[in-house]
Coordinates of C-alpha atoms in Angstrom, one line a residue:
M1 CA 36.1 12.8 26.1
E2 CA 34.9 13.2 29.7
E3 CA 36.2 16.8 29.7
L4 CA 34.5 17.6 26.4
I5 CA 31.1 16.3 27.7
G6 CA 31.6 18.3 30.9
R7 CA 32.1 21.5 29.0
L8 CA 29.0 20.8 26.9
I9 CA 26.7 20.3 29.9
S10 CA 28.2 23.2 31.9
P11 CA 25.7 25.9 33.2
W12 CA 26.6 28.3 30.4
T13 CA 26.1 25.7 27.8
S14 CA 22.8 24.8 29.3
V15 CA 21.6 28.4 29.0
S16 CA 22.6 28.4 25.3
N17 CA 20.7 25.2 24.8
N18 CA 17.6 26.6 26.3
S19 CA 17.8 29.4 23.8
I20 CA 17.5 27.1 20.9
N21 CA 14.2 25.3 21.7
I22 CA 12.7 23.8 18.5
N23 CA 9.7 25.6 17.1
T24 CA 8.3 22.7 15.1
S25 CA 5.4 24.8 13.8
S26 CA 7.7 27.0 11.8
N27 CA 9.3 26.4 8.4
L28 CA 13.0 25.6 8.0
A29 CA 13.8 28.8 6.2
T30 CA 15.3 31.2 8.8
P31 CA 15.5 34.9 8.4
N32 CA 18.7 36.9 8.9
V33 CA 19.3 37.8 12.5
S34 CA 20.2 41.4 13.3
A35 CA 23.5 41.9 15.1
S36 CA 21.7 44.1 17.6
S37 CA 19.0 41.5 18.5
P38 CA 19.2 39.7 21.8
T39 CA 19.6 36.3 20.2
A40 CA 22.6 37.5 18.3
M41 CA 24.4 39.0 21.3
S42 CA 26.2 37.2 24.1
L43 CA 28.3 38.4 26.9
K44 CA 30.9 35.7 26.3
T45 CA 31.6 32.9 23.9
S46 CA 29.7 29.7 24.9
N47 CA 31.5 26.5 25.5
L48 CA 30.0 25.0 22.3
E49 CA 31.3 27.9 20.2
A50 CA 34.7 27.5 21.8
L51 CA 35.2 24.0 20.4
P52 CA 37.2 23.4 17.2
A53 CA 35.2 23.8 14.0
E54 CA 35.5 20.2 13.0
I55 CA 34.1 19.0 16.4
I56 CA 31.2 21.4 16.1
T57 CA 30.4 20.1 12.6
H58 CA 30.6 16.5 13.9
I59 CA 28.2 17.4 16.8
L60 CA 25.7 19.1 14.4
A61 CA 25.7 16.0 12.2
F62 CA 23.6 14.3 14.9
L63 CA 20.9 16.9 14.9
P64 CA 17.6 16.7 12.8
A65 CA 16.9 19.3 10.3
E66 CA 14.4 21.2 12.5
S67 CA 17.0 21.4 15.4
L68 CA 19.7 22.6 13.0
A69 CA 17.5 25.3 11.7
A70 CA 16.6 26.4 15.3
L71 CA 20.3 26.4 16.2
S72 CA 21.1 28.8 13.4
R73 CA 19.1 31.5 15.1
T74 CA 21.3 31.6 18.2
S75 CA 24.5 33.3 17.0
H76 CA 26.4 34.2 13.9
L77 CA 29.1 31.5 14.5
L78 CA 26.6 28.7 15.0
R79 CA 24.6 30.0 12.0
S80 CA 27.7 29.6 9.8
H81 CA 28.2 26.1 11.1
A82 CA 24.5 25.2 10.7
H83 CA 24.6 26.3 7.1
N84 CA 27.3 23.8 6.2
D85 CA 26.0 22.4 3.0
L86 CA 27.4 18.9 3.7
L87 CA 25.0 18.6 6.6
W88 CA 22.0 19.5 4.4
M89 CA 23.2 17.2 1.6
Q90 CA 22.8 14.3 4.0
F91 CA 19.3 15.4 4.9
V92 CA 18.3 15.3 1.3
R93 CA 19.9 12.0 0.6
D94 CA 18.4 10.3 3.6
N95 CA 15.0 10.9 2.1
I96 CA 15.8 9.6 -1.4
P97 CA 16.1 5.9 -2.1
N98 CA 19.1 5.1 -4.3
S99 CA 20.5 8.6 -3.4
N100 CA 23.8 7.7 -5.1
Q101 CA 22.1 8.9 -8.3
V102 CA 21.8 12.4 -6.9
H103 CA 25.1 14.2 -7.3
S104 CA 24.0 17.9 -7.3
P105 CA 21.4 20.1 -5.7
S106 CA 20.7 21.7 -9.1
P107 CA 18.5 23.7 -9.9
A108 CA 18.9 24.9 -6.3
M109 CA 22.1 26.8 -5.4
S110 CA 22.7 24.6 -2.4
W111 CA 21.5 21.4 -0.7
R112 CA 20.0 23.5 2.1
E113 CA 17.9 25.5 -0.4
L114 CA 16.8 22.3 -2.0
Y115 CA 15.8 20.7 1.3
V116 CA 13.9 23.8 2.4
A117 CA 12.1 24.1 -1.0
H118 CA 10.4 20.7 -0.5
H119 CA 10.0 20.8 3.3
P120 CA 7.9 19.1 4.8
Y121 CA 7.0 16.9 1.8
W122 CA 10.2 14.8 1.6
F123 CA 8.3 11.9 3.3
L124 CA 6.6 11.4 -0.1
V125 CA 9.9 10.3 -1.6
R126 CA 11.1 8.4 1.4
H127 CA 8.1 6.1 1.6
K128 CA 7.7 5.9 -2.2
I129 CA 4.6 3.6 -2.3
W130 CA 1.2 5.1 -1.8
F131 CA -2.3 3.7 -2.3
G132 CA -5.5 5.8 -2.5
D133 CA -9.1 5.4 -1.5
V134 CA -10.7 6.0 -4.9
P135 CA -14.1 4.3 -4.6
N136 CA -14.0 0.6 -5.8
T137 CA -11.0 0.8 -8.0
G138 CA -8.5 2.5 -5.7
S139 CA -5.2 3.9 -7.0
I140 CA -1.5 3.1 -6.4
I141 CA 1.2 5.7 -7.1
L142 CA 5.0 5.7 -6.9
V143 CA 6.7 8.9 -5.8
R144 CA 10.3 9.7 -6.6
Y145 CA 12.7 12.6 -6.8
N146 CA 13.7 13.8 -10.2
P147 CA 17.2 15.3 -10.0
D148 CA 17.1 16.7 -13.5
E149 CA 14.3 19.1 -12.6
G150 CA 14.7 19.2 -8.8
C151 CA 11.1 18.2 -8.3
I152 CA 9.1 15.6 -6.4
E153 CA 6.8 13.6 -8.8
G154 CA 4.4 10.8 -8.5
F155 CA 2.9 8.6 -11.2
R156 CA 0.2 5.9 -11.2
L157 CA 1.3 2.3 -11.4
I158 CA -0.6 0.5 -14.0
A159 CA -0.6 -3.0 -15.5
E160 CA -1.9 -4.5 -18.8
H161 CA -2.6 -8.0 -19.8
G162 CA 0.2 -9.4 -22.0
A163 CA -0.3 -12.4 -24.3
H164 CA -3.4 -14.1 -22.9
T165 CA -4.1 -17.7 -23.8
F166 CA -6.0 -20.7 -22.4
D167 CA -4.6 -24.1 -21.6
L168 CA -6.0 -27.2 -20.1
W169 CA -4.8 -28.4 -16.7
Q170 CA -3.0 -31.7 -17.2
H171 CA -4.0 -32.8 -13.7
N172 CA -7.7 -32.1 -14.4
P173 CA -8.7 -31.4 -18.1
N174 CA -11.9 -29.8 -17.0
V175 CA -10.0 -26.9 -15.5
I176 CA -8.9 -24.0 -17.7
I177 CA -5.6 -22.2 -17.0
H178 CA -5.4 -18.5 -17.9
T179 CA -1.8 -17.7 -18.8
F180 CA -0.7 -14.3 -17.5
N181 CA 2.2 -12.1 -18.7
P182 CA 1.4 -8.6 -17.3
K183 CA 3.1 -5.4 -18.5
V184 CA 3.6 -3.1 -15.5
S185 CA 4.6 0.5 -15.9
L186 CA 4.2 4.0 -14.7
W187 CA 1.7 6.3 -16.4
L188 CA 4.2 9.1 -17.1
Q189 CA 1.8 11.2 -19.3
D190 CA -0.3 12.3 -16.4
P191 CA 1.6 12.9 -13.1
V192 CA -0.5 12.7 -9.9
I193 CA 2.1 14.7 -7.9
K194 CA 4.4 17.4 -9.2
L195 CA 6.1 19.7 -6.7
D196 CA 8.6 21.8 -8.5
Y197 CA 11.7 23.4 -6.9
N198 CA 10.4 26.9 -7.5
N199 CA 6.8 25.9 -6.5
D200 CA 4.8 28.8 -5.1
F201 CA 4.4 27.5 -1.5
P202 CA 1.9 29.3 0.8
D203 CA 3.2 31.0 3.9
N204 CA 1.9 28.2 6.2
R205 CA 2.8 24.9 4.4
L206 CA 1.2 22.8 7.2
Q207 CA -2.3 24.3 7.1
K208 CA -2.6 25.4 3.5
E209 CA -3.1 23.3 0.3
V210 CA -0.2 23.5 -2.2
T211 CA -1.0 24.0 -5.9
M212 CA 0.7 21.5 -8.2
S213 CA 1.5 21.7 -11.9
T214 CA -0.2 18.5 -12.9
G215 CA -2.8 17.6 -15.5
S216 CA -2.1 17.7 -19.3
A217 CA -5.7 18.8 -20.1
H218 CA -6.6 22.5 -20.0
G219 CA -8.5 23.5 -16.9
I220 CA -7.5 20.5 -14.7
C221 CA -6.3 21.8 -11.3
S222 CA -5.0 19.9 -8.3
T223 CA -3.6 20.6 -4.8
I224 CA -1.9 18.5 -2.2
S225 CA -2.3 18.9 1.6
L226 CA -1.0 17.3 4.8
C227 CA -3.1 15.2 7.2
Q228 CA -3.5 15.1 11.0
P229 CA -3.8 11.5 12.2
I230 CA -6.6 10.3 14.5
P231 CA -5.2 9.1 17.9
K232 CA -5.6 5.4 18.4
Q233 CA -7.6 5.9 21.6
L234 CA -10.2 8.0 19.5
Q235 CA -10.5 5.5 16.6
D236 CA -13.7 3.6 16.5
P237 CA -14.9 0.8 14.1
S238 CA -17.8 3.1 13.0
M239 CA -15.3 5.7 11.7
A240 CA -14.4 5.9 8.0
L241 CA -10.7 5.7 8.3
W242 CA -7.9 5.3 5.8
P243 CA -6.0 2.9 5.5
P244 CA -8.5 0.1 6.3
S245 CA -8.0 -1.7 9.6
I246 CA -6.9 -4.9 7.8
I247 CA -3.8 -3.1 6.5
P248 CA -1.1 -2.5 9.2
S249 CA -0.4 1.2 9.7
V250 CA 1.0 3.4 12.5
Q251 CA -1.4 6.2 11.6
R252 CA -4.9 6.5 10.2
V253 CA -6.9 9.5 9.1
R254 CA -10.5 10.2 8.1
N255 CA -11.5 9.5 4.5
E256 CA -15.0 11.1 4.8
S257 CA -15.8 14.7 5.5
S258 CA -18.9 16.8 5.1
S259 CA -16.8 19.8 4.2
R260 CA -14.6 17.8 1.8
F261 CA -11.6 18.3 4.1
R262 CA -11.6 22.1 3.9
D263 CA -11.7 22.5 7.7
A264 CA -8.4 23.3 9.3
A265 CA -9.0 20.6 11.9
H266 CA -8.1 18.0 9.2
R267 CA -4.6 19.5 8.8
P268 CA -1.7 19.7 11.3
R269 CA -0.8 22.8 13.3
S270 CA 2.8 21.6 14.0
L271 CA 5.3 19.2 12.6
D272 CA 4.7 17.0 15.7
G273 CA 1.1 16.7 14.7
M274 CA 1.7 15.9 11.0
S275 CA 1.2 12.5 9.6
E276 CA 4.1 11.3 7.5
S277 CA 2.2 8.2 6.3
T278 CA -0.8 9.9 4.7
F279 CA -1.7 12.9 2.5
R280 CA -4.6 14.2 0.4
I281 CA -5.0 15.4 -3.2
R282 CA -7.8 17.6 -4.3
K283 CA -8.6 17.7 -8.1
W284 CA -11.2 19.6 -10.0
V285 CA -12.1 21.0 -13.4
Q286 CA -12.1 24.8 -13.8
F287 CA -14.0 26.4 -16.6
A288 CA -12.9 30.0 -17.4
N289 CA -11.7 32.2 -20.2
I290 CA -9.4 35.2 -20.4
M291 CA -12.2 37.7 -19.8
Q292 CA -13.8 35.8 -16.9
Q293 CA -11.0 34.7 -14.6
L294 CA -12.8 35.8 -11.5
G295 CA -16.1 34.1 -12.5
A296 CA -14.5 30.7 -13.2
V297 CA -16.8 27.7 -12.7
R298 CA -15.4 24.9 -10.6
M299 CA -16.8 21.4 -11.1
G300 CA -16.1 17.8 -10.5
E301 CA -14.1 18.2 -7.4
D302 CA -12.7 15.1 -5.9
V303 CA -10.5 14.4 -2.8
V304 CA -8.4 11.3 -2.6
T305 CA -6.6 10.2 0.6
Y306 CA -3.4 8.3 0.2
S307 CA -1.5 6.1 2.7
T308 CA 1.8 4.2 2.5
L309 CA 2.7 0.6 3.5
L310 CA 4.9 -0.4 6.4
P311 CA 8.1 -2.0 5.2
E312 CA 7.6 -5.0 7.5
S313 CA 4.3 -5.6 5.8
C314 CA 5.3 -5.4 2.1
N315 CA 9.0 -6.3 2.0
A316 CA 10.0 -9.9 1.5
T317 CA 12.4 -11.4 4.0
K318 CA 14.1 -14.8 4.5
E319 CA 11.5 -15.7 7.1
R320 CA 8.5 -14.2 5.0
P321 CA 9.5 -14.7 1.4
W322 CA 6.0 -14.4 0.0
Q323 CA 5.3 -10.9 1.3
G324 CA 5.2 -8.0 -1.2
I325 CA 3.2 -6.3 -3.8
W326 CA 1.7 -8.5 -6.5
V327 CA -0.3 -8.0 -9.7
G328 CA -3.1 -10.5 -10.4
D329 CA -5.2 -11.5 -13.3
Y330 CA -8.9 -10.7 -12.7
S331 CA -10.2 -11.5 -16.2
G332 CA -12.8 -9.0 -17.3
H333 CA -11.8 -6.6 -14.5
G334 CA -8.2 -6.4 -15.8
C335 CA -5.1 -6.5 -13.7
E336 CA -5.2 -5.5 -10.0
F337 CA -2.5 -4.9 -7.4
L338 CA -2.4 -6.8 -4.2
L339 CA -0.6 -6.7 -0.9
V340 CA 0.4 -10.2 0.2
M341 CA 1.3 -10.5 3.9
Q342 CA 2.7 -13.6 5.5
R343 CA 1.6 -13.9 9.2
E344 CA 2.0 -16.3 12.0
V345 CA -0.8 -18.8 12.5
I346 CA -2.3 -17.8 15.8
S347 CA -4.7 -20.8 16.3
N348 CA -4.0 -24.5 16.8
T349 CA -7.4 -25.3 15.1
I350 CA -6.2 -24.9 11.6
M351 CA -8.7 -25.2 8.7
S352 CA -11.6 -25.2 11.2
R353 CA -13.3 -22.2 9.4
Q354 CA -14.1 -20.7 12.8
S355 CA -14.0 -16.9 12.6
S356 CA -13.2 -16.7 16.3
T357 CA -9.8 -18.3 15.8
G358 CA -8.6 -15.3 13.9
S359 CA -7.6 -17.4 10.9
L360 CA -10.2 -15.7 8.8
P361 CA -12.0 -12.3 8.9
P362 CA -15.0 -12.2 11.3
G363 CA -18.4 -13.0 9.8
M364 CA -16.9 -14.7 6.8
S365 CA -19.4 -16.7 4.7
I366 CA -18.3 -19.8 2.6
R367 CA -19.9 -21.8 -0.2
Q368 CA -20.7 -25.4 0.9
A369 CA -22.3 -28.4 -0.7
A370 CA -25.5 -27.9 -2.6
T371 CA -27.9 -28.5 0.2
G372 CA -30.5 -26.1 -1.1
S373 CA -30.3 -23.9 2.0
L374 CA -30.0 -20.1 1.7
P375 CA -28.5 -17.5 4.0
P376 CA -30.9 -15.5 6.2
G377 CA -32.5 -12.6 4.3
L378 CA -31.5 -13.8 0.8
S379 CA -34.0 -15.1 -1.7
R380 CA -33.2 -17.6 -4.4
E381 CA -33.8 -14.9 -7.0
E382 CA -31.2 -12.7 -5.3
T383 CA -28.8 -15.6 -5.2
E384 CA -29.3 -16.4 -8.9
A385 CA -28.8 -12.7 -9.7
E386 CA -25.6 -12.7 -7.7
A387 CA -24.3 -15.6 -9.6
Q388 CA -25.1 -13.8 -12.8
D389 CA -23.1 -10.8 -11.5
D390 CA -20.2 -13.2 -11.0
R391 CA -20.5 -14.5 -14.6
E392 CA -20.6 -11.0 -16.0
S393 CA -17.6 -9.9 -13.9
G394 CA -15.3 -12.4 -15.6
F395 CA -15.3 -15.3 -13.0
N396 CA -17.6 -17.4 -15.3
Q397 CA -16.9 -16.9 -19.0
V398 CA -19.9 -18.9 -20.1
S399 CA -19.9 -17.5 -23.6
E400 CA -16.3 -18.7 -24.1
L401 CA -16.0 -21.8 -21.8
Q402 CA -19.0 -23.9 -21.2
S403 CA -17.2 -25.8 -18.5
Y404 CA -17.4 -22.8 -16.3
H405 CA -21.1 -22.9 -16.4
D406 CA -21.3 -26.4 -15.2
A407 CA -19.0 -25.7 -12.3
A408 CA -20.9 -22.6 -11.2
E409 CA -24.4 -24.2 -11.4
R410 CA -23.5 -26.7 -8.6
G411 CA -22.9 -23.8 -6.2
I412 CA -25.9 -21.6 -6.9
G413 CA -28.1 -21.3 -3.8
S414 CA -25.6 -23.2 -1.6
L415 CA -24.5 -20.4 0.7
S416 CA -24.5 -20.7 4.5
E417 CA -22.7 -19.4 7.5
T418 CA -20.1 -21.5 9.4
N419 CA -21.6 -20.7 12.8
G420 CA -18.3 -21.9 14.3
E421 CA -18.6 -25.5 13.4
T422 CA -15.7 -27.5 11.9
L423 CA -16.4 -28.3 8.3
E424 CA -15.2 -31.1 6.1
D425 CA -13.9 -30.4 2.6
P426 CA -16.4 -27.8 1.3
A427 CA -15.7 -28.7 -2.3
V428 CA -17.4 -32.1 -1.9
D429 CA -21.0 -32.0 -3.1
S430 CA -22.8 -35.0 -1.7
N431 CA -25.9 -34.3 -3.9
V432 CA -24.0 -34.3 -7.1
P433 CA -22.5 -37.5 -8.5
E434 CA -18.7 -37.3 -8.7
A435 CA -17.4 -37.2 -12.2
E436 CA -14.1 -38.9 -13.0
G437 CA -11.4 -36.4 -12.5
S438 CA -13.6 -33.9 -10.7
S439 CA -11.9 -31.4 -8.4
A440 CA -13.9 -32.8 -5.4
K441 CA -12.6 -36.3 -6.0
I442 CA -9.1 -35.1 -6.5
T443 CA -9.1 -33.1 -3.3
Q444 CA -10.5 -35.9 -1.3
R445 CA -8.0 -38.4 -2.7
T446 CA -4.9 -36.2 -2.4
S447 CA -5.6 -35.1 1.2
N448 CA -5.1 -38.7 2.3
D449 CA -2.2 -39.4 0.0
K450 CA 1.0 -40.0 2.0
S451 CA 3.1 -38.7 -0.8
A452 CA 1.5 -35.3 -0.3
Q453 CA 2.8 -35.0 3.3
T454 CA 5.5 -32.4 4.0
T455 CA 9.2 -33.3 4.0
P456 CA 12.0 -31.8 6.0
T457 CA 12.9 -29.5 3.1
D458 CA 9.5 -27.9 3.4
N459 CA 10.0 -26.6 6.9
W460 CA 10.5 -23.0 5.7
E461 CA 6.9 -23.0 4.4
Y462 CA 4.8 -21.8 7.3
G463 CA 2.3 -19.2 8.3
R464 CA -0.8 -17.7 6.8
L465 CA -0.9 -15.8 3.6
E466 CA -3.4 -12.9 3.2
A467 CA -4.0 -11.1 -0.1
I468 CA -5.6 -7.6 0.2
K469 CA -6.6 -5.6 -2.8
L470 CA -4.7 -2.3 -3.2
T471 CA -6.7 -1.7 -6.4
G472 CA -10.1 -3.3 -6.9
D473 CA -13.3 -3.5 -9.0
I474 CA -17.0 -3.0 -8.7
N475 CA -17.4 -6.5 -7.1
V476 CA -14.6 -6.7 -4.6
P477 CA -13.3 -3.2 -4.1
R478 CA -9.9 -1.9 -2.9
G479 CA -9.0 -2.5 0.7
Q480 CA -10.7 -5.9 0.9
Y481 CA -9.4 -9.5 1.2
T482 CA -9.3 -11.3 -2.2
W483 CA -8.0 -14.7 -0.9
I484 CA -6.6 -16.2 2.2
A485 CA -4.5 -19.4 2.7
E486 CA -4.9 -20.2 6.4
D487 CA -1.8 -22.4 6.6
I488 CA 0.8 -23.0 3.8
G489 CA 2.6 -25.5 6.0
P490 CA 1.8 -29.2 6.6
K491 CA -1.7 -28.7 7.9
G492 CA -2.9 -26.9 4.8
L493 CA -1.0 -28.9 2.3
I494 CA -3.1 -30.7 -0.4
R495 CA -0.4 -32.2 -2.6
I496 CA 2.9 -31.5 -4.4
G497 CA 2.3 -30.9 -8.1
N498 CA 3.8 -33.4 -10.5
E499 CA 2.3 -32.1 -13.7
Q500 CA 4.5 -30.2 -16.1
M501 CA 3.3 -26.7 -15.5
F502 CA 3.2 -27.0 -11.7
A503 CA 6.0 -29.6 -11.1
G504 CA 7.2 -29.3 -7.5
A505 CA 4.7 -26.6 -6.5
R506 CA 2.9 -26.8 -3.2
M507 CA -0.9 -26.7 -3.4
V508 CA -2.5 -25.6 -0.2
K509 CA -6.1 -25.0 0.9
S510 CA -7.3 -21.4 0.5
W511 CA -10.5 -19.4 0.3
G512 CA -11.2 -16.9 -2.5
R513 CA -13.5 -14.0 -2.2
I514 CA -16.3 -13.2 -4.6
A515 CA -19.3 -10.8 -4.5
G516 CA -22.0 -9.3 -6.5
R517 CA -21.9 -5.8 -8.0
G518 CA -21.5 -3.2 -5.3
F519 CA -19.8 -5.7 -3.0
R520 CA -23.2 -7.4 -2.3
H521 CA -23.4 -10.7 -0.5
D522 CA -19.6 -11.1 -0.4
R523 CA -18.5 -14.6 0.4
F524 CA -15.5 -16.9 0.4
I525 CA -15.5 -20.0 -1.9
P526 CA -13.1 -23.0 -1.7
S527 CA -9.9 -22.6 -3.7
Q528 CA -6.4 -23.9 -3.8
L529 CA -3.3 -21.7 -3.7
I530 CA -0.4 -22.9 -5.9
L531 CA 3.0 -21.8 -4.6
I532 CA 5.0 -21.9 -7.8
S533 CA 7.9 -19.7 -6.7
H534 CA 8.5 -16.6 -4.6
D535 CA 7.7 -14.5 -7.7
T536 CA 4.7 -16.5 -9.1
L537 CA 1.5 -17.7 -7.5
A538 CA -1.6 -19.3 -8.9
Q539 CA -5.1 -19.7 -7.6
Y540 CA -7.4 -22.6 -8.5
W541 CA -11.0 -21.4 -8.2
E542 CA -12.7 -24.7 -7.6
D543 CA -16.3 -23.6 -8.2
F544 CA -15.5 -21.9 -11.4
G545 CA -13.1 -24.4 -12.8
H546 CA -10.2 -22.1 -13.7
I547 CA -6.7 -21.1 -12.6
S548 CA -5.5 -17.5 -12.5
F549 CA -2.0 -16.2 -11.9
Y550 CA -0.2 -13.6 -9.7
K551 CA 3.2 -12.0 -10.4
R552 CA 5.4 -10.2 -7.9
V553 CA 6.0 -6.5 -8.6
N554 CA 9.5 -5.1 -7.9
I555 CA 8.8 -1.5 -7.0
D556 CA 12.4 -0.3 -7.3
D557 CA 12.4 -1.2 -11.0
Y558 CA 10.0 1.7 -11.7
L559 CA 11.6 4.3 -9.5
N560 CA 14.7 4.9 -11.5
V561 CA 14.5 8.1 -13.6

């Protein structure tokens, strides 16, 4: 082995290596090298070429695709080795989850042709989960490789309410439970991404937009383009970046542009400068007829920036079993997808409601007891209008459930800032007499109940849960917190459920976010997170008197062709 290494690092081998510097700005497709060209001629056989064929193949298996393409330009012999289709088959399979389902490069003639056909867009399949910056609602798509057509395709992930009924909470009959049986699926009728094997790629795939064959309606056109990330040292809180700062990401790009991202500065000039965690899709409607192709009218153009999720943020582990993508019930707004992350608690002052501790987002407002005080700059008329927005958005279904109205009326005009002080239970209203079985009385009683304290079997419950909307609505849009449980361990524990529906479930203190239309006067209100199982969560919105559910989404279930 020492002799083999010495031959590979000999002066002649070093010269050969210098001749195969990687040109990352070029495509992988390599032209035929003329026998008379300097790169195809050598005065003697290099030490690398003198090795047995099986050893050369083993060495080349450690090279990335770009280096292998560059090596094929150095000599005829190395070109024949670099075109070994078994090497390129592995490149393709490394980018495809569940690659054991891909047995043939068809419709391509070889694995190398297939890899080159979709280069450099294989990262779309490798990361598979993508969420977009569509205003308010957002969008989440799943990308997969279709071996039957040899194409890369992406579809929107959607969810519909299943059977929807109302039940009374056995623990507190004044609270309504909204049952939730969502139907999650891919919208296969209208692909968001469709890159065919024989797609007409431009000469410079890095800088040019690629036309896609998507859209079932006549005149709908779309293109996909690569992104150039903004270096971390140049990122500023005033910049409009995607993904939002509260979602972990190794790269962020701009999601606002006066030129609608037509400038070449928004796209990479080389593979080293290309972002593999973001991309953009441009879509528009084009009106034309057979006689007026050149005078076609282009209208309704829209550009959406997509980003992926880090595996360590969205994959459940033994230490962080609650992490993942969830779908939640948002009543009149329909179903929405959330990213739930389980983090370490970084402050010893748990449940203090101090934004400086990092337990909650800076500047968070909470709903306290009805003291009659109002936040600065907000009139009582605006507060009442905001409460009306909440009712219209589905939080308070007054027309169906009168009990919601009573719960909401106690909180109108009761906003204030924490200002760093430690608060007692914000659900307790000192100005409103406690009714038997009210949530305030229950919370106050159970927090002092010795039976609600943690047991040794609860030691695996720790940390802070943060739920961020991947898709949103007109009140709380995508990319914003929807609820936060500061500590699901002993310090946040309220009680262990003993009623039939939530028997054995941990109920911990949390804060749920609400806002008026247009994300006006957003604030956090007291709530309780019910940890039913690692696949089912529930949220008790104390002010509104109802419980809604969240279900885990197993992404791999929707990626199989």
